[in-house]
Structures are given as C-alpha cells and as structure tokens.
mmCIF file of the C-alpha atoms, coordinates in Angstrom:
data_MODEL
# 
_entry.id   MODEL 
# 
loop_
_atom_site.group_PDB 
_atom_site.id 
_atom_site.type_symbol 
_atom_site.label_atom_id 
_atom_site.label_alt_id 
_atom_site.label_comp_id 
_atom_site.label_asym_id 
_atom_site.label_entity_id 
_atom_site.label_seq_id 
_atom_site.pdbx_PDB_ins_code 
_atom_site.Cartn_x 
_atom_site.Cartn_y 
_atom_site.Cartn_z 
_atom_site.occupancy 
_atom_site.B_iso_or_equiv 
_atom_site.pdbx_formal_charge 
_atom_site.auth_seq_id 
_atom_site.auth_comp_id 
_atom_site.auth_asym_id 
_atom_site.auth_atom_id 
_atom_site.pdbx_PDB_model_num 
ATOM 1   C CA . MET A 1 1   ? -1.573  -48.929 17.700 1.00 0.00 ? 1   MET A CA 1 
ATOM 2   C CA . PHE A 1 2   ? 0.020   -48.374 14.084 1.00 0.00 ? 2   PHE A CA 1 
ATOM 3   C CA . ARG A 1 3   ? -0.974  -44.747 14.335 1.00 0.00 ? 3   ARG A CA 1 
ATOM 4   C CA . ILE A 1 4   ? 0.584   -44.171 17.970 1.00 0.00 ? 4   ILE A CA 1 
ATOM 5   C CA . ILE A 1 5   ? 3.732   -45.656 16.798 1.00 0.00 ? 5   ILE A CA 1 
ATOM 6   C CA . PHE A 1 6   ? 3.972   -43.752 13.303 1.00 0.00 ? 6   PHE A CA 1 
ATOM 7   C CA . VAL A 1 7   ? 3.121   -40.582 15.154 1.00 0.00 ? 7   VAL A CA 1 
ATOM 8   C CA . SER A 1 8   ? 5.919   -41.101 17.610 1.00 0.00 ? 8   SER A CA 1 
ATOM 9   C CA . VAL A 1 9   ? 8.482   -42.305 15.200 1.00 0.00 ? 9   VAL A CA 1 
ATOM 10  C CA . PHE A 1 10  ? 7.817   -39.234 12.846 1.00 0.00 ? 10  PHE A CA 1 
ATOM 11  C CA . ALA A 1 11  ? 7.851   -36.798 15.606 1.00 0.00 ? 11  ALA A CA 1 
ATOM 12  C CA . GLY A 1 12  ? 11.347  -38.527 16.831 1.00 0.00 ? 12  GLY A CA 1 
ATOM 13  C CA . VAL A 1 13  ? 12.729  -38.210 13.488 1.00 0.00 ? 13  VAL A CA 1 
ATOM 14  C CA . VAL A 1 14  ? 11.821  -34.618 13.316 1.00 0.00 ? 14  VAL A CA 1 
ATOM 15  C CA . LEU A 1 15  ? 13.052  -33.572 16.774 1.00 0.00 ? 15  LEU A CA 1 
ATOM 16  C CA . ILE A 1 16  ? 16.569  -35.507 16.158 1.00 0.00 ? 16  ILE A CA 1 
ATOM 17  C CA . GLY A 1 17  ? 16.816  -33.752 12.808 1.00 0.00 ? 17  GLY A CA 1 
ATOM 18  C CA . CYS A 1 18  ? 16.234  -30.291 14.101 1.00 0.00 ? 18  CYS A CA 1 
ATOM 19  C CA . VAL A 1 19  ? 17.687  -30.241 17.631 1.00 0.00 ? 19  VAL A CA 1 
ATOM 20  C CA . THR A 1 20  ? 21.702  -29.926 17.155 1.00 0.00 ? 20  THR A CA 1 
ATOM 21  C CA . PRO A 1 21  ? 23.471  -28.888 20.306 1.00 0.00 ? 21  PRO A CA 1 
ATOM 22  C CA . LEU A 1 22  ? 25.223  -25.436 20.021 1.00 0.00 ? 22  LEU A CA 1 
ATOM 23  C CA . LYS A 1 23  ? 29.010  -24.986 20.451 1.00 0.00 ? 23  LYS A CA 1 
ATOM 24  C CA . SER A 1 24  ? 29.795  -22.469 23.123 1.00 0.00 ? 24  SER A CA 1 
ATOM 25  C CA . ASN A 1 25  ? 30.516  -19.792 20.420 1.00 0.00 ? 25  ASN A CA 1 
ATOM 26  C CA . GLN A 1 26  ? 27.346  -20.562 18.077 1.00 0.00 ? 26  GLN A CA 1 
ATOM 27  C CA . VAL A 1 27  ? 24.009  -18.777 17.928 1.00 0.00 ? 27  VAL A CA 1 
ATOM 28  C CA . ARG A 1 28  ? 20.695  -20.127 16.386 1.00 0.00 ? 28  ARG A CA 1 
ATOM 29  C CA . VAL A 1 29  ? 18.363  -17.672 14.910 1.00 0.00 ? 29  VAL A CA 1 
ATOM 30  C CA . THR A 1 30  ? 15.004  -18.152 12.975 1.00 0.00 ? 30  THR A CA 1 
ATOM 31  C CA . PHE A 1 31  ? 14.458  -15.434 10.611 1.00 0.00 ? 31  PHE A CA 1 
ATOM 32  C CA . ASN A 1 32  ? 10.853  -14.347 9.868  1.00 0.00 ? 32  ASN A CA 1 
ATOM 33  C CA . SER A 1 33  ? 9.559   -11.475 7.674  1.00 0.00 ? 33  SER A CA 1 
ATOM 34  C CA . GLU A 1 34  ? 6.579   -9.135  7.878  1.00 0.00 ? 34  GLU A CA 1 
ATOM 35  C CA . PRO A 1 35  ? 4.830   -9.267  5.392  1.00 0.00 ? 35  PRO A CA 1 
ATOM 36  C CA . PRO A 1 36  ? 5.864   -12.998 4.751  1.00 0.00 ? 36  PRO A CA 1 
ATOM 37  C CA . GLY A 1 37  ? 7.656   -14.009 1.618  1.00 0.00 ? 37  GLY A CA 1 
ATOM 38  C CA . ALA A 1 38  ? 11.009  -12.279 2.067  1.00 0.00 ? 38  ALA A CA 1 
ATOM 39  C CA . MET A 1 39  ? 14.160  -14.221 0.738  1.00 0.00 ? 39  MET A CA 1 
ATOM 40  C CA . ILE A 1 40  ? 16.816  -14.757 3.462  1.00 0.00 ? 40  ILE A CA 1 
ATOM 41  C CA . TYR A 1 41  ? 20.245  -13.904 2.493  1.00 0.00 ? 41  TYR A CA 1 
ATOM 42  C CA . TRP A 1 42  ? 23.516  -14.115 4.400  1.00 0.00 ? 42  TRP A CA 1 
ATOM 43  C CA . LYS A 1 43  ? 26.698  -13.056 2.710  1.00 0.00 ? 43  LYS A CA 1 
ATOM 44  C CA . ASP A 1 44  ? 24.890  -13.116 -0.597 1.00 0.00 ? 44  ASP A CA 1 
ATOM 45  C CA . ILE A 1 45  ? 23.896  -16.605 -0.415 1.00 0.00 ? 45  ILE A CA 1 
ATOM 46  C CA . ALA A 1 46  ? 20.047  -17.346 -0.358 1.00 0.00 ? 46  ALA A CA 1 
ATOM 47  C CA . TYR A 1 47  ? 18.672  -19.695 2.131  1.00 0.00 ? 47  TYR A CA 1 
ATOM 48  C CA . GLY A 1 48  ? 15.092  -19.559 1.216  1.00 0.00 ? 48  GLY A CA 1 
ATOM 49  C CA . THR A 1 49  ? 11.982  -17.769 1.959  1.00 0.00 ? 49  THR A CA 1 
ATOM 50  C CA . ALA A 1 50  ? 11.474  -16.832 5.661  1.00 0.00 ? 50  ALA A CA 1 
ATOM 51  C CA . PRO A 1 51  ? 11.128  -18.556 8.118  1.00 0.00 ? 51  PRO A CA 1 
ATOM 52  C CA . GLN A 1 52  ? 14.453  -19.672 7.854  1.00 0.00 ? 52  GLN A CA 1 
ATOM 53  C CA . THR A 1 53  ? 16.896  -21.255 10.859 1.00 0.00 ? 53  THR A CA 1 
ATOM 54  C CA . LEU A 1 54  ? 20.566  -20.211 10.169 1.00 0.00 ? 54  LEU A CA 1 
ATOM 55  C CA . THR A 1 55  ? 23.468  -21.041 12.994 1.00 0.00 ? 55  THR A CA 1 
ATOM 56  C CA . PHE A 1 56  ? 26.245  -18.762 13.274 1.00 0.00 ? 56  PHE A CA 1 
ATOM 57  C CA . ASP A 1 57  ? 29.772  -19.248 14.514 1.00 0.00 ? 57  ASP A CA 1 
ATOM 58  C CA . LEU A 1 58  ? 30.772  -16.218 16.432 1.00 0.00 ? 58  LEU A CA 1 
ATOM 59  C CA . PRO A 1 59  ? 34.303  -15.101 16.219 1.00 0.00 ? 59  PRO A CA 1 
ATOM 60  C CA . ALA A 1 60  ? 36.284  -14.796 19.623 1.00 0.00 ? 60  ALA A CA 1 
ATOM 61  C CA . ASP A 1 61  ? 36.033  -11.183 19.896 1.00 0.00 ? 61  ASP A CA 1 
ATOM 62  C CA . ALA A 1 62  ? 32.197  -11.198 19.595 1.00 0.00 ? 62  ALA A CA 1 
ATOM 63  C CA . VAL A 1 63  ? 31.916  -13.725 22.273 1.00 0.00 ? 63  VAL A CA 1 
ATOM 64  C CA . ARG A 1 64  ? 34.132  -11.764 24.766 1.00 0.00 ? 64  ARG A CA 1 
ATOM 65  C CA . ARG A 1 65  ? 31.906  -8.501  23.884 1.00 0.00 ? 65  ARG A CA 1 
ATOM 66  C CA . GLY A 1 66  ? 28.646  -10.784 24.010 1.00 0.00 ? 66  GLY A CA 1 
ATOM 67  C CA . TYR A 1 67  ? 27.516  -9.769  20.810 1.00 0.00 ? 67  TYR A CA 1 
ATOM 68  C CA . LEU A 1 68  ? 28.105  -9.464  17.061 1.00 0.00 ? 68  LEU A CA 1 
ATOM 69  C CA . ASP A 1 69  ? 26.498  -6.868  14.576 1.00 0.00 ? 69  ASP A CA 1 
ATOM 70  C CA . ASP A 1 70  ? 25.940  -8.704  11.357 1.00 0.00 ? 70  ASP A CA 1 
ATOM 71  C CA . MET A 1 71  ? 25.149  -6.505  8.609  1.00 0.00 ? 71  MET A CA 1 
ATOM 72  C CA . PHE A 1 72  ? 25.431  -9.449  6.018  1.00 0.00 ? 72  PHE A CA 1 
ATOM 73  C CA . VAL A 1 73  ? 22.361  -11.047 7.172  1.00 0.00 ? 73  VAL A CA 1 
ATOM 74  C CA . ARG A 1 74  ? 19.211  -9.264  4.854  1.00 0.00 ? 74  ARG A CA 1 
ATOM 75  C CA . ALA A 1 75  ? 15.653  -9.902  3.621  1.00 0.00 ? 75  ALA A CA 1 
ATOM 76  C CA . ILE A 1 76  ? 14.588  -9.106  0.246  1.00 0.00 ? 76  ILE A CA 1 
ATOM 77  C CA . TRP A 1 77  ? 10.897  -9.048  -0.836 1.00 0.00 ? 77  TRP A CA 1 
ATOM 78  C CA . PRO A 1 78  ? 9.818   -9.705  -4.246 1.00 0.00 ? 78  PRO A CA 1 
ATOM 79  C CA . SER A 1 79  ? 9.255   -6.275  -4.608 1.00 0.00 ? 79  SER A CA 1 
ATOM 80  C CA . GLY A 1 80  ? 12.962  -5.493  -4.208 1.00 0.00 ? 80  GLY A CA 1 
ATOM 81  C CA . ALA A 1 81  ? 12.236  -3.925  -0.784 1.00 0.00 ? 81  ALA A CA 1 
ATOM 82  C CA . GLU A 1 82  ? 15.270  -4.791  1.640  1.00 0.00 ? 82  GLU A CA 1 
ATOM 83  C CA . ALA A 1 83  ? 16.088  -4.742  5.251  1.00 0.00 ? 83  ALA A CA 1 
ATOM 84  C CA . ASN A 1 84  ? 19.129  -5.953  6.706  1.00 0.00 ? 84  ASN A CA 1 
ATOM 85  C CA . GLY A 1 85  ? 21.263  -5.787  9.877  1.00 0.00 ? 85  GLY A CA 1 
ATOM 86  C CA . ILE A 1 86  ? 20.869  -7.927  12.946 1.00 0.00 ? 86  ILE A CA 1 
ATOM 87  C CA . ARG A 1 87  ? 22.539  -8.059  16.387 1.00 0.00 ? 87  ARG A CA 1 
ATOM 88  C CA . LEU A 1 88  ? 23.608  -11.663 17.536 1.00 0.00 ? 88  LEU A CA 1 
ATOM 89  C CA . THR A 1 89  ? 23.827  -11.845 21.250 1.00 0.00 ? 89  THR A CA 1 
ATOM 90  C CA . MET A 1 90  ? 25.411  -14.539 23.367 1.00 0.00 ? 90  MET A CA 1 
ATOM 91  C CA . GLN A 1 91  ? 22.619  -14.161 25.757 1.00 0.00 ? 91  GLN A CA 1 
ATOM 92  C CA . ILE A 1 92  ? 19.964  -15.507 23.635 1.00 0.00 ? 92  ILE A CA 1 
ATOM 93  C CA . ARG A 1 93  ? 21.549  -18.329 22.220 1.00 0.00 ? 93  ARG A CA 1 
ATOM 94  C CA . GLU A 1 94  ? 18.457  -19.635 20.122 1.00 0.00 ? 94  GLU A CA 1 
ATOM 95  C CA . GLY A 1 95  ? 16.007  -17.132 19.245 1.00 0.00 ? 95  GLY A CA 1 
ATOM 96  C CA . GLU A 1 96  ? 13.818  -15.353 16.721 1.00 0.00 ? 96  GLU A CA 1 
ATOM 97  C CA . PHE A 1 97  ? 14.298  -12.239 14.445 1.00 0.00 ? 97  PHE A CA 1 
ATOM 98  C CA . LYS A 1 98  ? 11.661  -10.774 12.245 1.00 0.00 ? 98  LYS A CA 1 
ATOM 99  C CA . PHE A 1 99  ? 12.568  -8.249  9.412  1.00 0.00 ? 99  PHE A CA 1 
ATOM 100 C CA . SER A 1 100 ? 10.176  -5.903  8.920  1.00 0.00 ? 100 SER A CA 1 
ATOM 101 C CA . ARG A 1 101 ? 9.528   -4.385  5.355  1.00 0.00 ? 101 ARG A CA 1 
ATOM 102 C CA . PRO A 1 102 ? 10.718  -0.634  5.107  1.00 0.00 ? 102 PRO A CA 1 
ATOM 103 C CA . PRO A 1 103 ? 7.288   1.409   5.190  1.00 0.00 ? 103 PRO A CA 1 
ATOM 104 C CA . ASN A 1 104 ? 8.385   3.748   2.322  1.00 0.00 ? 104 ASN A CA 1 
ATOM 105 C CA . ALA A 1 105 ? 9.476   1.137   -0.036 1.00 0.00 ? 105 ALA A CA 1 
ATOM 106 C CA . PRO A 1 106 ? 7.481   0.824   -3.389 1.00 0.00 ? 106 PRO A CA 1 
ATOM 107 C CA . GLY A 1 107 ? 5.773   -2.099  -4.231 1.00 0.00 ? 107 GLY A CA 1 
ATOM 108 C CA . LEU A 1 108 ? 3.854   -2.893  -1.122 1.00 0.00 ? 108 LEU A CA 1 
ATOM 109 C CA . ASP A 1 109 ? 0.799   -4.334  -3.269 1.00 0.00 ? 109 ASP A CA 1 
ATOM 110 C CA . LYS A 1 110 ? 3.244   -6.826  -4.826 1.00 0.00 ? 110 LYS A CA 1 
ATOM 111 C CA . ASP A 1 111 ? 4.451   -8.157  -1.596 1.00 0.00 ? 111 ASP A CA 1 
ATOM 112 C CA . LEU A 1 112 ? 1.133   -8.628  0.012  1.00 0.00 ? 112 LEU A CA 1 
ATOM 113 C CA . ALA A 1 113 ? 0.119   -10.423 -2.943 1.00 0.00 ? 113 ALA A CA 1 
ATOM 114 C CA . TYR A 1 114 ? 3.019   -12.788 -2.775 1.00 0.00 ? 114 TYR A CA 1 
ATOM 115 C CA . ALA A 1 115 ? 2.239   -13.203 0.906  1.00 0.00 ? 115 ALA A CA 1 
ATOM 116 C CA . ALA A 1 116 ? -1.165  -14.143 0.117  1.00 0.00 ? 116 ALA A CA 1 
ATOM 117 C CA . GLN A 1 117 ? -0.077  -16.822 -2.387 1.00 0.00 ? 117 GLN A CA 1 
ATOM 118 C CA . LEU A 1 118 ? 2.225   -18.014 0.063  1.00 0.00 ? 118 LEU A CA 1 
ATOM 119 C CA . ARG A 1 119 ? -0.454  -18.676 2.511  1.00 0.00 ? 119 ARG A CA 1 
ATOM 120 C CA . GLN A 1 120 ? -2.700  -20.604 -0.189 1.00 0.00 ? 120 GLN A CA 1 
ATOM 121 C CA . VAL A 1 121 ? 0.228   -22.851 -0.964 1.00 0.00 ? 121 VAL A CA 1 
ATOM 122 C CA . GLN A 1 122 ? 0.794   -23.619 2.690  1.00 0.00 ? 122 GLN A CA 1 
ATOM 123 C CA . ALA A 1 123 ? -2.708  -24.418 3.167  1.00 0.00 ? 123 ALA A CA 1 
ATOM 124 C CA . SER A 1 124 ? -2.771  -26.770 -0.056 1.00 0.00 ? 124 SER A CA 1 
ATOM 125 C CA . GLU A 1 125 ? 0.351   -28.435 1.385  1.00 0.00 ? 125 GLU A CA 1 
ATOM 126 C CA . ALA A 1 126 ? -1.096  -28.851 5.027  1.00 0.00 ? 126 ALA A CA 1 
ATOM 127 C CA . THR A 1 127 ? -4.387  -30.332 3.231  1.00 0.00 ? 127 THR A CA 1 
ATOM 128 C CA . ALA A 1 128 ? -2.155  -32.774 1.281  1.00 0.00 ? 128 ALA A CA 1 
ATOM 129 C CA . ILE A 1 129 ? -0.135  -33.816 4.326  1.00 0.00 ? 129 ILE A CA 1 
ATOM 130 C CA . TRP A 1 130 ? -3.288  -34.687 6.441  1.00 0.00 ? 130 TRP A CA 1 
ATOM 131 C CA . GLN A 1 131 ? -4.845  -36.305 3.313  1.00 0.00 ? 131 GLN A CA 1 
ATOM 132 C CA . MET A 1 132 ? -1.608  -38.670 2.811  1.00 0.00 ? 132 MET A CA 1 
ATOM 133 C CA . TYR A 1 133 ? -1.557  -39.247 6.767  1.00 0.00 ? 133 TYR A CA 1 
ATOM 134 C CA . ASN A 1 134 ? -5.007  -40.264 6.641  1.00 0.00 ? 134 ASN A CA 1 
ATOM 135 C CA . SER A 1 135 ? -4.675  -42.848 3.682  1.00 0.00 ? 135 SER A CA 1 
ATOM 136 C CA . MET A 1 136 ? -1.891  -44.500 5.581  1.00 0.00 ? 136 MET A CA 1 
ATOM 137 C CA . GLN A 1 137 ? -4.112  -45.536 8.191  1.00 0.00 ? 137 GLN A CA 1 
ATOM 138 C CA . PRO A 1 138 ? -5.313  -49.005 8.340  1.00 0.00 ? 138 PRO A CA 1 
ATOM 139 C CA . LYS A 1 139 ? -8.805  -49.664 7.384  1.00 0.00 ? 139 LYS A CA 1 
ATOM 140 C CA . LEU A 1 140 ? -10.874 -50.967 10.249 1.00 0.00 ? 140 LEU A CA 1 
ATOM 141 C CA . PRO A 1 141 ? -12.922 -53.750 9.767  1.00 0.00 ? 141 PRO A CA 1 
ATOM 142 C CA . THR A 1 142 ? -16.578 -53.629 10.083 1.00 0.00 ? 142 THR A CA 1 
ATOM 143 C CA . TYR A 1 143 ? -18.967 -55.745 12.055 1.00 0.00 ? 143 TYR A CA 1 
ATOM 144 C CA . THR A 1 144 ? -22.682 -56.515 11.603 1.00 0.00 ? 144 THR A CA 1 
ATOM 145 C CA . ASP A 1 145 ? -24.528 -57.738 14.646 1.00 0.00 ? 145 ASP A CA 1 
ATOM 146 C CA . CYS A 1 146 ? -28.150 -58.840 14.421 1.00 0.00 ? 146 CYS A CA 1 
ATOM 147 C CA . THR A 1 147 ? -30.572 -59.364 16.830 1.00 0.00 ? 147 THR A CA 1 
ATOM 148 C CA . LYS A 1 148 ? -34.057 -61.113 16.449 1.00 0.00 ? 148 LYS A CA 1 
ATOM 149 C CA . PHE A 1 149 ? -37.083 -59.840 18.393 1.00 0.00 ? 149 PHE A CA 1 
ATOM 150 C CA . GLY A 1 150 ? -39.979 -62.037 17.692 1.00 0.00 ? 150 GLY A CA 1 
ATOM 151 C CA . SER A 1 151 ? -40.481 -61.934 13.679 1.00 0.00 ? 151 SER A CA 1 
ATOM 152 C CA . SER A 1 152 ? -38.146 -58.861 13.199 1.00 0.00 ? 152 SER A CA 1 
ATOM 153 C CA . VAL A 1 153 ? -34.365 -58.597 12.971 1.00 0.00 ? 153 VAL A CA 1 
ATOM 154 C CA . SER A 1 154 ? -32.528 -55.464 14.025 1.00 0.00 ? 154 SER A CA 1 
ATOM 155 C CA . CYS A 1 155 ? -28.900 -55.073 12.667 1.00 0.00 ? 155 CYS A CA 1 
ATOM 156 C CA . THR A 1 156 ? -26.185 -52.617 13.841 1.00 0.00 ? 156 THR A CA 1 
ATOM 157 C CA . THR A 1 157 ? -23.058 -52.241 11.746 1.00 0.00 ? 157 THR A CA 1 
ATOM 158 C CA . ARG A 1 158 ? -19.757 -50.847 13.427 1.00 0.00 ? 158 ARG A CA 1 
# 
C-alpha cells in the first residue's frame, strides 16, 4: 500500500511540476542533440545540456504569421561545433527539435567521448535512484510455518 501511495504522489508531483498550460502566444520546445551532450543556449544564456525544454513567448506579428524563425537558439558541443536556428510554429504548440552536429566540424571524437560519459553518468544516476527507492520500501515481516509429520518437522519461511 505504501508503495502505491509513494509512486502515485511522486508521479503527481512530477506531472504537476512539468505541465504548465501555455498561453495563446506561447510555444514549448524540447531541444535534443545528436550526438548527445550539446549545451543549449538562447540569447547567449546557457540552459544546460540537451535535452532542455524552453517556453517561448512569440511576438504578435509571429502569431499572425504562424511562425517565428529564431536564430538565437543554438547548440554547442564540447568540441566547439555549433548548430543554430529553428522555426517555431503556432501549429505545433509543444514539440521537439533535434540539433544535428555539423558533419564537417572538427572534434567529432571529443563529442562522441563526451556522449559516452553522459550515458555512463545517466546509468549511474538511474541505479542510485532505484537503490534509494528500494531502500525506502517497508521491510516485510518473515513468517515460519512448521508442520509435524510423525517424528519429523517441516518448516517453511515466507
């Protein structure tokens, strides 16, 4: 019972924290990168390593047009390779955009090594969260049932 309540409360907090209704002039985009590990910037402000979700307020002329080309959003990989420019559309109010690393940019080996490190860190974090979750579970009592058959005794522990 405790497990069901814990999972339900945890899921509810996560969902409430992540889902904010959009205003009529807003677009929400989750930015990813290929390979993983690019830092996402908007107007020279670093928002963190992809994936990052940002909400944009579109100006009135962009709402009338139905889109906004935003050259201020960019992804920069550890090697310095950079990709920028997106089109935000009112038809897709919530979506995903994946920046692809420029194929001819130098330092691909550095970016791939960083992506591998990220995967290792994420796997370690997932293991730590699972261990923490399991440690919070109540310990179930054990029971031993014994039955006598003639001169022998048979016991089962549950």
